[in-house]
């Protein structure tokens, strides 16, 4: 990861320089300086490339003169349509084009500092790389960029970037957790990594198998019982609201299946390795808590993650087993691969009972069916509360982590009636993401709640401007934005 620094606008004498150019505007500021210093090479290059400064359009001009290794023009589109998200994406494009030189700079001299800070955020999000397990990569194959200098109103931009840096750090933490292989990141290891949030001022409590049995987390323990790696539940509390009167906290709950084989209802071999990221919901909750604490958010929030491994074995639960959930409701487990809802059921009931939260939002890579419904462009949003649902959708638009509202209703709920228990853990093939959400709703006890099915958005086979391919950390920026916009005094 390059170090990001801030400095006054001055033409760099070497390395790469990215210019952020709005459509239909003449070159100004540093861009005009480059044009002059290169004897018009910039303008000629852009004309030859037919550069229109459309949003996301990127042209690199190599060795244009004035000592620069490259100049990168990044289009912003129309200036009056600029948003923080557009600037994050521009920062991402710029970073991607600057990786080849040791020193890089982005000219943000035409931008207000609070917007320039989002350029830096986009660049740092794009710079993510998970290379912990590469030992033989040649230096020449690695990104070379060591320092990225954002040129503009240095002090104000650096100050505006401080809270955004905390968000980027939260995203990095989530991406690391989700990228780790499942032999390394088992429930105990993931719990240990949650414990590190103590350094940020988060209260962290880890419940092991003995405590979970005592509490009666029968649904979660049923999933865990096939694995030699014992389960953990981690409760993370950030108390940033201050003031004497303690307000109801916001609650975020994550599915943390560190590997999902399907259990006895075992999955096919092809693609099973993807199920290492079946803990992405929990990963997002951990990253969110780190972001909130890192930027000292003025809010009380609790994050709860259920960490289990779903394995087939002589001790694994069977299709047909009936388990007693923490709520007291019984569940007939007809498919051991519908395990995420069993984990979340106990967390949701525990959360509302113990914390009486203002609302609960859960994140889970819950169903393949949501991918059939929405592809990889939206996560599924299910909610019993109009205001919460609307705010989440807005936060999704603002951060580029888009949500699409899905229905809930009695007719779907009927589909999880069991012949011998209070419910079964699967509906039919039709509407599989909805019957899964319907199952969860039976454990929220009427509390305002939203469920985000992130099975299609937690991992990307293709990179985007601010998200290299791989773990996306979907949910961290979204929920941080929700908190910042509506819940900080
Ligand atoms: N973790 C999976 C869902 C999933 C599938 C996430 C593909 C990401 C990509 C979940 O535990 C699961 O196996 N769901 C089943 C439910 C079914 C048995 C009712 C599914 O979607 O097939
Ligand atoms: Mn499963
Ligand atoms: Zn799963």
Short mmCIF file of C-alpha atoms and ligand atoms in Angstrom, two decimals:
data_model
loop_
_atom_site.label_atom_id
_atom_site.label_comp_id
_atom_site.label_asym_id
_atom_site.label_seq_id
_atom_site.Cartn_x
_atom_site.Cartn_y
_atom_site.Cartn_z
CA UNK A 1 0.00 0.00 0.00
CA UNK A 2 1.46 3.38 -0.94
CA UNK A 3 1.71 6.01 1.76
CA UNK A 4 -0.70 8.85 1.09
CA UNK A 5 0.58 12.37 1.78
CA UNK A 6 -0.77 15.84 1.13
CA UNK A 7 1.08 18.85 -0.26
CA UNK A 8 0.60 22.26 -1.80
CA UNK A 9 -0.01 22.32 -5.56
CA UNK A 10 3.35 22.29 -7.30
CA UNK A 11 4.42 20.41 -10.40
CA UNK A 12 6.29 17.22 -9.44
CA UNK A 13 9.69 16.91 -11.11
CA UNK A 14 9.50 13.18 -11.68
CA UNK A 15 7.20 10.15 -11.39
CA UNK A 16 3.57 10.06 -12.42
CA UNK A 17 0.98 12.79 -12.19
CA UNK A 18 -2.77 12.34 -12.50
CA UNK A 19 -4.97 15.24 -13.56
CA UNK A 20 -8.67 15.21 -12.76
CA UNK A 21 -10.42 16.98 -15.60
CA UNK A 22 -14.03 18.07 -15.78
CA UNK A 23 -15.81 17.98 -19.14
CA UNK A 24 -16.05 21.15 -21.23
CA UNK A 25 -13.47 23.06 -19.24
CA UNK A 26 -10.13 24.44 -20.40
CA UNK A 27 -6.97 23.17 -18.71
CA UNK A 28 -6.41 25.18 -15.52
CA UNK A 29 -4.18 25.19 -12.45
CA UNK A 30 -1.67 22.33 -12.37
CA UNK A 31 -3.06 20.93 -15.62
CA UNK A 32 -2.30 24.21 -17.37
CA UNK A 33 1.13 24.08 -15.73
CA UNK A 34 1.79 20.63 -17.22
CA UNK A 35 0.64 21.80 -20.62
CA UNK A 36 3.11 24.67 -20.49
CA UNK A 37 5.99 22.67 -19.03
CA UNK A 38 5.62 19.95 -21.66
CA UNK A 39 5.38 22.36 -24.55
CA UNK A 40 1.82 21.34 -25.34
CA UNK A 41 2.42 17.57 -25.25
CA UNK A 42 -0.50 17.09 -22.86
CA UNK A 43 -3.02 18.86 -25.07
CA UNK A 44 -1.73 17.10 -28.19
CA UNK A 45 -1.93 13.70 -26.47
CA UNK A 46 -5.44 14.28 -25.21
CA UNK A 47 -6.58 15.48 -28.61
CA UNK A 48 -5.04 12.42 -30.29
CA UNK A 49 -6.86 10.17 -27.79
CA UNK A 50 -10.06 12.16 -28.36
CA UNK A 51 -10.31 12.64 -24.62
CA UNK A 52 -13.67 14.12 -23.64
CA UNK A 53 -13.27 13.99 -19.82
CA UNK A 54 -16.28 11.72 -19.56
CA UNK A 55 -16.72 10.15 -16.14
CA UNK A 56 -14.23 7.29 -15.76
CA UNK A 57 -12.43 8.02 -19.05
CA UNK A 58 -8.69 7.58 -18.47
CA UNK A 59 -5.81 8.35 -20.83
CA UNK A 60 -2.13 7.88 -20.01
CA UNK A 61 0.53 9.90 -21.79
CA UNK A 62 3.99 8.43 -21.28
CA UNK A 63 7.12 10.55 -20.97
CA UNK A 64 5.47 13.82 -21.98
CA UNK A 65 8.50 15.85 -20.94
CA UNK A 66 9.26 18.07 -17.91
CA UNK A 67 10.79 15.02 -16.19
CA UNK A 68 7.47 13.27 -15.72
CA UNK A 69 7.30 9.53 -16.36
CA UNK A 70 3.62 9.77 -17.16
CA UNK A 71 0.66 12.06 -17.03
CA UNK A 72 -2.73 10.47 -16.50
CA UNK A 73 -5.87 12.33 -17.44
CA UNK A 74 -8.94 11.14 -15.57
CA UNK A 75 -12.34 12.38 -16.68
CA UNK A 76 -14.78 13.59 -14.05
CA UNK A 77 -17.79 14.29 -16.27
CA UNK A 78 -19.64 17.56 -15.74
CA UNK A 79 -18.46 19.60 -12.78
CA UNK A 80 -21.98 20.32 -11.52
CA UNK A 81 -22.63 16.56 -11.27
CA UNK A 82 -19.60 15.90 -9.03
CA UNK A 83 -20.32 13.81 -5.94
CA UNK A 84 -18.02 12.24 -3.35
CA UNK A 85 -18.59 8.89 -5.09
CA UNK A 86 -17.58 10.25 -8.50
CA UNK A 87 -14.37 11.60 -6.96
CA UNK A 88 -13.64 8.31 -5.17
CA UNK A 89 -13.90 6.54 -8.50
CA UNK A 90 -11.66 9.13 -10.13
CA UNK A 91 -9.12 8.60 -7.34
CA UNK A 92 -9.36 4.87 -7.98
CA UNK A 93 -8.76 5.27 -11.72
CA UNK A 94 -5.84 7.58 -11.03
CA UNK A 95 -4.24 5.18 -8.57
CA UNK A 96 -4.64 2.29 -10.98
CA UNK A 97 -2.78 4.23 -13.67
CA UNK A 98 0.00 5.43 -11.33
CA UNK A 99 1.11 2.05 -9.96
CA UNK A 100 4.06 1.75 -12.33
CA UNK A 101 6.19 4.56 -10.86
CA UNK A 102 7.63 4.81 -7.38
CA UNK A 103 6.27 8.30 -6.86
CA UNK A 104 2.82 9.41 -7.90
CA UNK A 105 0.75 12.53 -7.44
CA UNK A 106 -2.85 13.48 -8.03
CA UNK A 107 -3.65 17.09 -8.82
CA UNK A 108 -6.68 17.95 -6.72
CA UNK A 109 -6.08 21.69 -6.89
CA UNK A 110 -9.43 22.47 -8.46
CA UNK A 111 -11.41 20.75 -5.72
CA UNK A 112 -12.71 21.80 -2.32
CA UNK A 113 -10.72 19.97 0.39
CA UNK A 114 -13.67 17.85 1.54
CA UNK A 115 -14.07 16.57 -2.01
CA UNK A 116 -10.32 16.17 -2.58
CA UNK A 117 -10.29 13.94 0.50
CA UNK A 118 -12.64 11.57 -1.31
CA UNK A 119 -10.13 11.34 -4.16
CA UNK A 120 -7.62 10.13 -1.58
CA UNK A 121 -10.18 7.67 -0.20
CA UNK A 122 -10.84 6.23 -3.65
CA UNK A 123 -7.12 5.88 -4.29
CA UNK A 124 -6.49 4.09 -1.00
CA UNK A 125 -9.41 1.72 -1.58
CA UNK A 126 -8.08 0.88 -5.04
CA UNK A 127 -4.55 0.27 -3.72
CA UNK A 128 -5.65 -2.79 -1.74
CA UNK A 129 -3.75 -6.00 -2.45
CA UNK A 130 -3.78 -9.32 -0.61
CA UNK A 131 -0.27 -10.66 -1.11
CA UNK A 132 0.47 -12.22 2.26
CA UNK A 133 0.97 -15.64 0.72
CA UNK A 134 3.07 -14.70 -2.30
CA UNK A 135 6.70 -15.54 -1.63
CA UNK A 136 8.18 -15.76 -5.12
CA UNK A 137 6.69 -12.72 -6.86
CA UNK A 138 9.44 -10.80 -8.65
CA UNK A 139 9.88 -7.14 -7.74
CA UNK A 140 9.27 -6.12 -11.33
CA UNK A 141 5.83 -7.74 -11.18
CA UNK A 142 4.79 -5.86 -8.04
CA UNK A 143 3.17 -2.44 -8.02
CA UNK A 144 5.98 0.06 -7.65
CA UNK A 145 4.10 3.02 -6.19
CA UNK A 146 5.43 3.83 -2.70
CA UNK A 147 4.10 7.36 -2.12
CA UNK A 148 1.01 9.03 -3.43
CA UNK A 149 0.90 12.77 -3.00
CA UNK A 150 -2.45 14.53 -3.19
CA UNK A 151 -1.85 18.12 -4.32
CA UNK A 152 -4.24 20.79 -3.10
CA UNK A 153 -5.10 22.63 0.09
CA UNK A 154 -2.87 20.31 2.07
CA UNK A 155 -3.86 20.95 5.68
CA UNK A 156 -7.61 21.07 5.10
CA UNK A 157 -7.54 18.04 2.84
CA UNK A 158 -5.45 16.05 5.29
CA UNK A 159 -7.94 16.88 8.05
CA UNK A 160 -10.91 15.95 5.88
CA UNK A 161 -9.19 12.67 4.99
CA UNK A 162 -8.65 11.57 8.62
CA UNK A 163 -12.14 10.06 9.14
CA UNK A 164 -12.12 8.66 5.60
CA UNK A 165 -8.81 6.94 6.34
CA UNK A 166 -10.57 5.15 9.20
CA UNK A 167 -13.18 3.93 6.73
CA UNK A 168 -10.47 2.75 4.34
CA UNK A 169 -8.78 0.93 7.22
CA UNK A 170 -12.08 -0.76 8.07
CA UNK A 171 -12.49 -1.84 4.45
CA UNK A 172 -8.93 -3.19 4.42
CA UNK A 173 -9.56 -5.18 7.58
CA UNK A 174 -12.72 -6.71 6.07
CA UNK A 175 -10.98 -7.54 2.80
CA UNK A 176 -8.11 -9.21 4.66
CA UNK A 177 -10.50 -11.32 6.71
CA UNK A 178 -12.54 -12.36 3.68
CA UNK A 179 -9.45 -13.13 1.58
CA UNK A 180 -7.74 -15.31 4.19
CA UNK A 181 -7.81 -19.02 3.37
CA UNK A 182 -10.16 -21.13 5.47
CA UNK A 183 -7.38 -23.21 7.06
CA UNK A 184 -5.98 -19.99 8.55
CA UNK A 185 -9.17 -18.13 9.34
CA UNK A 186 -11.22 -20.56 11.43
CA UNK A 187 -13.67 -19.32 14.07
CA UNK A 188 -11.07 -19.06 16.84
CA UNK A 189 -8.63 -17.14 14.64
CA UNK A 190 -11.31 -14.76 13.43
CA UNK A 191 -12.35 -14.12 17.03
CA UNK A 192 -8.73 -13.28 17.89
CA UNK A 193 -8.65 -10.77 15.05
CA UNK A 194 -11.86 -9.21 16.39
CA UNK A 195 -10.15 -8.89 19.75
CA UNK A 196 -7.62 -6.49 18.18
CA UNK A 197 -10.39 -3.87 17.96
CA UNK A 198 -9.75 -3.30 21.66
CA UNK A 199 -6.83 -1.11 20.51
CA UNK A 200 -9.37 1.23 18.88
CA UNK A 201 -11.44 1.47 22.06
CA UNK A 202 -14.01 -1.20 21.17
CA UNK A 203 -15.26 -3.44 23.98
CA UNK A 204 -14.85 -7.03 22.77
CA UNK A 205 -16.43 -10.07 24.37
CA UNK A 206 -15.83 -13.57 23.00
CA UNK A 207 -18.25 -16.39 23.76
CA UNK A 208 -16.85 -19.90 23.34
CA UNK A 209 -18.64 -23.25 23.03
CA UNK A 210 -19.15 -23.64 26.76
CA UNK A 211 -20.86 -20.25 27.14
CA UNK A 212 -22.91 -20.82 24.00
CA UNK A 213 -24.17 -24.15 25.32
CA UNK A 214 -25.02 -22.55 28.64
CA UNK A 215 -26.92 -19.77 26.88
CA UNK A 216 -28.75 -22.30 24.72
CA UNK A 217 -27.62 -21.26 21.22
CA UNK A 218 -28.97 -24.56 19.87
CA UNK A 219 -29.40 -23.47 16.25
CA UNK A 220 -25.85 -22.10 15.93
CA UNK A 221 -24.35 -25.06 17.80
CA UNK A 222 -26.12 -27.51 15.52
CA UNK A 223 -24.27 -26.01 12.56
CA UNK A 224 -20.95 -26.03 14.42
CA UNK A 225 -21.13 -29.58 15.75
CA UNK A 226 -19.65 -31.26 12.67
CA UNK A 227 -16.40 -29.34 12.83
CA UNK A 228 -13.25 -29.86 14.87
CA UNK A 229 -12.94 -26.06 14.89
CA UNK A 230 -15.17 -24.87 17.67
CA UNK A 231 -17.54 -21.92 17.27
CA UNK A 232 -17.26 -18.43 18.67
CA UNK A 233 -19.67 -15.53 19.00
CA UNK A 234 -18.03 -12.13 19.27
CA UNK A 235 -19.83 -9.10 20.68
CA UNK A 236 -18.17 -5.77 19.89
CA UNK A 237 -19.41 -2.54 21.46
CA UNK A 238 -18.48 0.95 20.40
CA UNK A 239 -19.74 3.62 22.77
CA UNK A 240 -19.14 6.95 21.09
CA UNK A 241 -22.39 8.80 21.73
CA UNK A 242 -21.23 10.10 25.10
CA UNK A 243 -23.69 11.84 27.40
CA UNK A 244 -25.27 10.37 30.48
CA UNK A 245 -28.52 9.09 29.04
CA UNK A 246 -27.61 5.91 27.26
CA UNK A 247 -29.44 5.67 24.00
CA UNK A 248 -30.53 2.46 22.31
CA UNK A 249 -27.53 1.26 20.28
CA UNK A 250 -27.55 0.45 16.60
CA UNK A 251 -26.93 -3.25 16.04
CA UNK A 252 -25.06 -4.94 13.21
CA UNK A 253 -25.04 -8.70 12.94
CA UNK A 254 -22.93 -10.85 10.63
CA UNK A 255 -22.98 -14.40 9.31
CA UNK A 256 -19.50 -15.77 9.86
CA UNK A 257 -19.34 -19.24 8.37
CA UNK A 258 -15.58 -19.50 7.94
CA UNK A 259 -16.13 -22.37 5.52
CA UNK A 260 -19.39 -23.77 4.21
CA UNK A 261 -19.11 -27.29 2.79
CA UNK A 262 -22.87 -27.62 3.07
CA UNK A 263 -22.42 -30.17 5.85
CA UNK A 264 -24.10 -33.55 5.30
CA UNK A 265 -26.17 -31.88 2.53
CA UNK A 266 -22.78 -31.43 0.93
CA UNK A 267 -22.10 -28.98 -1.90
CA UNK A 268 -20.69 -30.09 -5.28
CA UNK A 269 -16.88 -29.93 -5.54
CA UNK A 270 -16.73 -27.36 -8.34
CA UNK A 271 -16.45 -23.88 -6.87
CA UNK A 272 -16.63 -25.02 -3.26
CA UNK A 273 -13.48 -23.01 -2.54
CA UNK A 274 -15.63 -19.89 -2.86
CA UNK A 275 -17.22 -20.81 0.44
CA UNK A 276 -14.21 -19.44 2.31
CA UNK A 277 -15.94 -16.09 1.95
CA UNK A 278 -19.12 -17.29 3.61
CA UNK A 279 -17.98 -15.15 6.55
CA UNK A 280 -18.15 -11.91 4.54
CA UNK A 281 -21.17 -10.64 6.50
CA UNK A 282 -19.24 -11.02 9.74
CA UNK A 283 -16.16 -9.56 8.06
CA UNK A 284 -18.16 -6.46 7.11
CA UNK A 285 -19.44 -6.05 10.66
CA UNK A 286 -15.89 -6.20 12.04
CA UNK A 287 -14.65 -3.67 9.46
CA UNK A 288 -17.61 -1.40 10.18
CA UNK A 289 -16.92 -1.44 13.92
CA UNK A 290 -13.26 -0.65 13.19
CA UNK A 291 -14.30 2.25 10.95
CA UNK A 292 -16.74 3.69 13.52
CA UNK A 293 -14.20 3.41 16.31
CA UNK A 294 -11.34 4.61 14.11
CA UNK A 295 -13.13 7.84 13.31
CA UNK A 296 -14.54 8.17 16.83
CA UNK A 297 -18.14 8.14 15.51
CA UNK A 298 -20.60 9.80 17.88
CA UNK A 299 -22.84 6.78 18.12
CA UNK A 300 -23.41 3.71 20.25
CA UNK A 301 -23.14 0.61 18.11
CA UNK A 302 -22.93 -3.08 18.78
CA UNK A 303 -21.57 -5.63 16.33
CA UNK A 304 -22.27 -9.33 16.80
CA UNK A 305 -20.76 -12.06 14.66
CA UNK A 306 -21.46 -15.78 14.71
CA UNK A 307 -18.36 -17.76 13.73
CA UNK A 308 -18.76 -21.41 12.78
CA UNK A 309 -17.46 -23.91 10.27
CA UNK A 310 -20.07 -26.04 8.46
CA UNK A 311 -18.52 -29.49 7.98
CA UNK A 312 -19.75 -33.04 7.37
CA UNK A 313 -18.48 -35.60 9.87
CA UNK A 314 -19.54 -38.25 12.31
CA UNK A 315 -20.69 -35.55 14.69
CA UNK A 316 -22.38 -33.35 12.09
CA UNK A 317 -26.06 -32.59 12.27
CA UNK A 318 -28.32 -34.60 9.97
CA UNK A 319 -31.11 -33.55 7.66
CA UNK A 320 -34.16 -34.20 9.81
CA UNK A 321 -32.63 -33.08 13.09
CA UNK A 322 -34.73 -30.74 15.21
CA UNK A 323 -32.81 -28.07 17.11
CA UNK A 324 -33.97 -25.64 19.79
CA UNK A 325 -32.95 -22.08 19.05
CA UNK A 326 -31.98 -19.51 21.68
CA UNK A 327 -35.44 -17.94 21.22
CA UNK A 328 -37.04 -21.21 22.31
CA UNK A 329 -38.52 -21.84 18.86
CA UNK A 330 -37.68 -25.22 17.35
CA UNK A 331 -36.35 -25.74 13.83
CA UNK A 332 -36.47 -28.85 11.69
CA UNK A 333 -33.18 -28.85 9.76
CA UNK A 334 -34.13 -30.33 6.38
CA UNK A 335 -31.00 -29.12 4.60
CA UNK A 336 -27.74 -28.65 6.49
CA UNK A 337 -26.55 -26.29 3.74
CA UNK A 338 -29.15 -23.71 4.81
CA UNK A 339 -26.92 -23.03 7.82
CA UNK A 340 -26.50 -19.25 7.76
CA UNK A 341 -30.06 -18.60 8.86
CA UNK A 342 -29.57 -20.99 11.79
CA UNK A 343 -26.54 -19.02 12.94
CA UNK A 344 -28.28 -15.67 12.51
CA UNK A 345 -31.45 -16.84 14.26
CA UNK A 346 -29.65 -17.15 17.59
CA UNK A 347 -27.68 -13.92 17.12
CA UNK A 348 -30.79 -11.89 16.27
CA UNK A 349 -32.78 -13.07 19.26
CA UNK A 350 -29.82 -12.61 21.60
CA UNK A 351 -29.18 -9.13 20.24
CA UNK A 352 -32.70 -7.79 20.65
CA UNK A 353 -33.02 -9.34 24.08
CA UNK A 354 -29.68 -8.20 25.44
CA UNK A 355 -29.30 -4.75 23.83
CA UNK A 356 -32.81 -3.56 23.00
CA UNK A 357 -31.32 -1.84 19.92
CA UNK A 358 -32.89 0.97 17.90
CA UNK A 359 -32.62 -1.35 14.93
CA UNK A 360 -30.80 -4.45 13.77
CA UNK A 361 -29.14 -4.82 10.38
CA UNK A 362 -27.78 -8.24 9.49
CA UNK A 363 -25.37 -9.00 6.66
CA UNK A 364 -25.04 -12.48 5.24
CA UNK A 365 -23.91 -14.37 2.18
CA UNK A 366 -27.16 -16.19 2.71
CA UNK A 367 -28.48 -17.60 -0.55
CA UNK A 368 -27.48 -18.50 -4.07
CA UNK A 369 -31.03 -17.45 -4.94
CA UNK A 370 -30.25 -13.76 -4.42
CA UNK A 371 -27.58 -14.06 -7.13
CA UNK A 372 -30.19 -15.52 -9.47
CA UNK A 373 -32.47 -12.57 -8.63
CA UNK A 374 -30.07 -9.62 -8.68
CA UNK A 375 -26.78 -10.81 -10.13
CA UNK A 376 -23.72 -9.07 -8.72
CA UNK A 377 -24.94 -5.47 -9.05
CA UNK A 378 -27.23 -5.16 -6.04
CA UNK A 379 -27.42 -6.84 -2.67
CA UNK A 380 -30.89 -7.91 -1.58
CA UNK A 381 -32.56 -5.71 1.03
CA UNK A 382 -35.34 -7.11 3.18
CA UNK A 383 -36.90 -5.07 5.95
CA UNK A 384 -39.90 -4.74 8.23
CA UNK A 385 -39.34 -0.98 8.53
CA UNK A 386 -39.93 1.59 5.77
CA UNK A 387 -37.71 4.32 7.17
CA UNK A 388 -34.75 2.01 7.73
CA UNK A 389 -35.18 0.47 4.27
CA UNK A 390 -35.32 3.89 2.59
CA UNK A 391 -32.25 5.13 4.45
CA UNK A 392 -30.31 2.02 3.55
CA UNK A 393 -31.20 2.38 -0.13
CA UNK A 394 -30.04 6.00 -0.08
CA UNK A 395 -26.80 5.04 1.63
CA UNK A 396 -26.32 2.42 -1.08
CA UNK A 397 -26.68 5.00 -3.84
CA UNK A 398 -24.31 7.42 -2.10
CA UNK A 399 -21.56 4.84 -1.59
CA UNK A 400 -21.98 2.73 -4.70
CA UNK A 401 -22.96 -0.30 -2.60
CA UNK A 402 -26.36 -0.66 -4.19
CA UNK A 403 -29.33 -2.37 -2.60
CA UNK A 404 -32.55 -3.59 -4.14
CA UNK A 405 -35.60 -4.04 -1.95
CA UNK A 406 -37.17 -7.49 -1.97
CA UNK A 407 -40.58 -8.45 -0.60
CA UNK A 408 -41.60 -10.16 2.61
CA UNK A 409 -45.07 -11.50 3.34
CA UNK A 410 -47.28 -14.10 4.90
CA UNK A 411 -47.56 -16.20 1.77
CA UNK A 412 -43.78 -16.70 1.82
CA UNK A 413 -43.75 -17.28 5.54
CA UNK A 414 -46.15 -20.21 5.16
CA UNK A 415 -43.58 -21.98 3.03
CA UNK A 416 -41.34 -22.63 6.04
CA UNK A 417 -44.02 -24.37 8.14
CA UNK A 418 -42.79 -27.71 9.45
CA UNK A 419 -44.82 -30.86 10.09
CA UNK A 420 -43.11 -31.55 13.40
CA UNK A 421 -41.41 -28.36 14.63
CA UNK A 422 -42.12 -24.61 14.76
CA UNK A 423 -40.51 -24.16 11.35
CA UNK A 424 -38.19 -25.82 8.85
CA UNK A 425 -34.99 -24.25 7.59
CA UNK A 426 -35.82 -24.33 3.87
CA UNK A 427 -38.74 -23.35 1.66
CA UNK A 428 -39.09 -24.58 -1.89
CA UNK A 429 -36.76 -23.72 -4.76
CA UNK A 430 -38.90 -20.72 -5.70
CA UNK A 431 -38.12 -17.44 -3.97
CA UNK A 432 -35.27 -18.94 -1.98
CA UNK A 433 -33.79 -15.63 -0.86
CA UNK A 434 -37.20 -14.51 0.37
CA UNK A 435 -38.04 -17.62 2.39
CA UNK A 436 -34.58 -17.32 3.96
CA UNK A 437 -35.36 -13.73 5.00
CA UNK A 438 -38.76 -14.87 6.22
CA UNK A 439 -36.99 -17.36 8.46
CA UNK A 440 -34.82 -14.60 9.93
CA UNK A 441 -37.84 -12.40 10.56
CA UNK A 442 -39.17 -14.99 12.99
CA UNK A 443 -36.23 -14.13 15.26
CA UNK A 444 -36.35 -10.33 15.33
CA UNK A 445 -39.24 -10.14 17.79
CA UNK A 446 -40.84 -7.20 15.98
CA UNK A 447 -37.76 -4.94 16.27
CA UNK A 448 -36.95 -2.64 13.34
CA UNK A 449 -34.72 -4.85 11.22
CA UNK A 450 -33.12 -5.12 7.82
CA UNK A 451 -31.42 -8.09 6.24
CA UNK A 452 -28.81 -7.64 3.51
CA UNK A 453 -28.21 -10.76 1.42
CA UNK A 454 -24.71 -10.07 0.10
CA UNK A 455 -24.04 -13.46 -1.53
CA UNK A 456 -23.67 -11.77 -4.94
CA UNK A 457 -21.69 -8.71 -3.87
CA UNK A 458 -19.19 -9.84 -1.23
CA UNK A 459 -16.67 -11.06 -3.78
CA UNK A 460 -16.00 -9.79 -7.30
CA UNK A 461 -14.41 -11.63 -10.20
CA UNK A 462 -13.86 -8.28 -11.92
CA UNK A 463 -12.36 -5.16 -10.43
CA UNK A 464 -14.12 -1.81 -10.20
CA UNK A 465 -12.57 1.67 -9.82
CA UNK A 466 -12.31 1.50 -6.03
CA UNK A 467 -12.50 -2.27 -5.58
CA UNK A 468 -9.85 -4.57 -6.97
CA UNK A 469 -11.15 -8.02 -7.81
CA UNK A 470 -11.64 -10.29 -4.81
CA UNK A 471 -13.14 -9.35 -1.48
CA UNK A 472 -15.18 -6.16 -1.80
CA UNK A 473 -15.96 -5.43 1.87
CA UNK A 474 -19.51 -4.71 0.71
CA UNK A 475 -21.47 -3.15 3.55
CA UNK A 476 -18.71 -1.26 5.37
CA UNK A 477 -19.01 2.02 3.47
CA UNK A 478 -22.78 1.60 3.15
CA UNK A 479 -23.41 1.21 6.87
CA UNK A 480 -20.82 3.77 7.88
CA UNK A 481 -22.68 6.22 5.66
CA UNK A 482 -26.03 5.27 7.21
CA UNK A 483 -24.61 5.92 10.67
CA UNK A 484 -22.93 9.19 9.68
CA UNK A 485 -25.99 10.55 7.91
CA UNK A 486 -28.73 9.69 10.39
CA UNK A 487 -27.34 8.62 13.73
CA UNK A 488 -24.56 10.91 14.83
CA UNK A 489 -25.41 13.88 16.98
N1 LIG B 1 -23.41 -19.77 1.76
C1 LIG B 1 -24.46 -20.27 0.97
C2 LIG B 1 -25.03 -19.24 -0.01
C3 LIG B 1 -24.12 -18.82 -1.12
C4 LIG B 1 -24.17 -19.45 -2.33
C5 LIG B 1 -23.27 -17.75 -0.96
C6 LIG B 1 -23.35 -19.03 -3.36
C7 LIG B 1 -22.45 -17.32 -2.00
C8 LIG B 1 -22.50 -17.97 -3.20
C9 LIG B 1 -25.60 -20.73 1.87
O1 LIG B 1 -25.22 -21.24 3.10
C10 LIG B 1 -26.30 -21.84 1.16
O2 LIG B 1 -25.70 -22.85 0.97
N2 LIG B 1 -27.55 -21.61 0.77
C11 LIG B 1 -28.30 -22.57 0.07
C12 LIG B 1 -29.67 -22.62 0.69
C13 LIG B 1 -30.52 -23.76 0.20
C14 LIG B 1 -29.95 -25.07 0.71
C15 LIG B 1 -31.92 -23.57 0.71
C16 LIG B 1 -28.36 -22.12 -1.38
O3 LIG B 1 -28.45 -20.93 -1.64
O4 LIG B 1 -28.28 -22.98 -2.26
MN1 LIG B 2 -24.76 -23.30 3.04
ZN1 LIG B 3 -23.46 -20.54 3.88
#
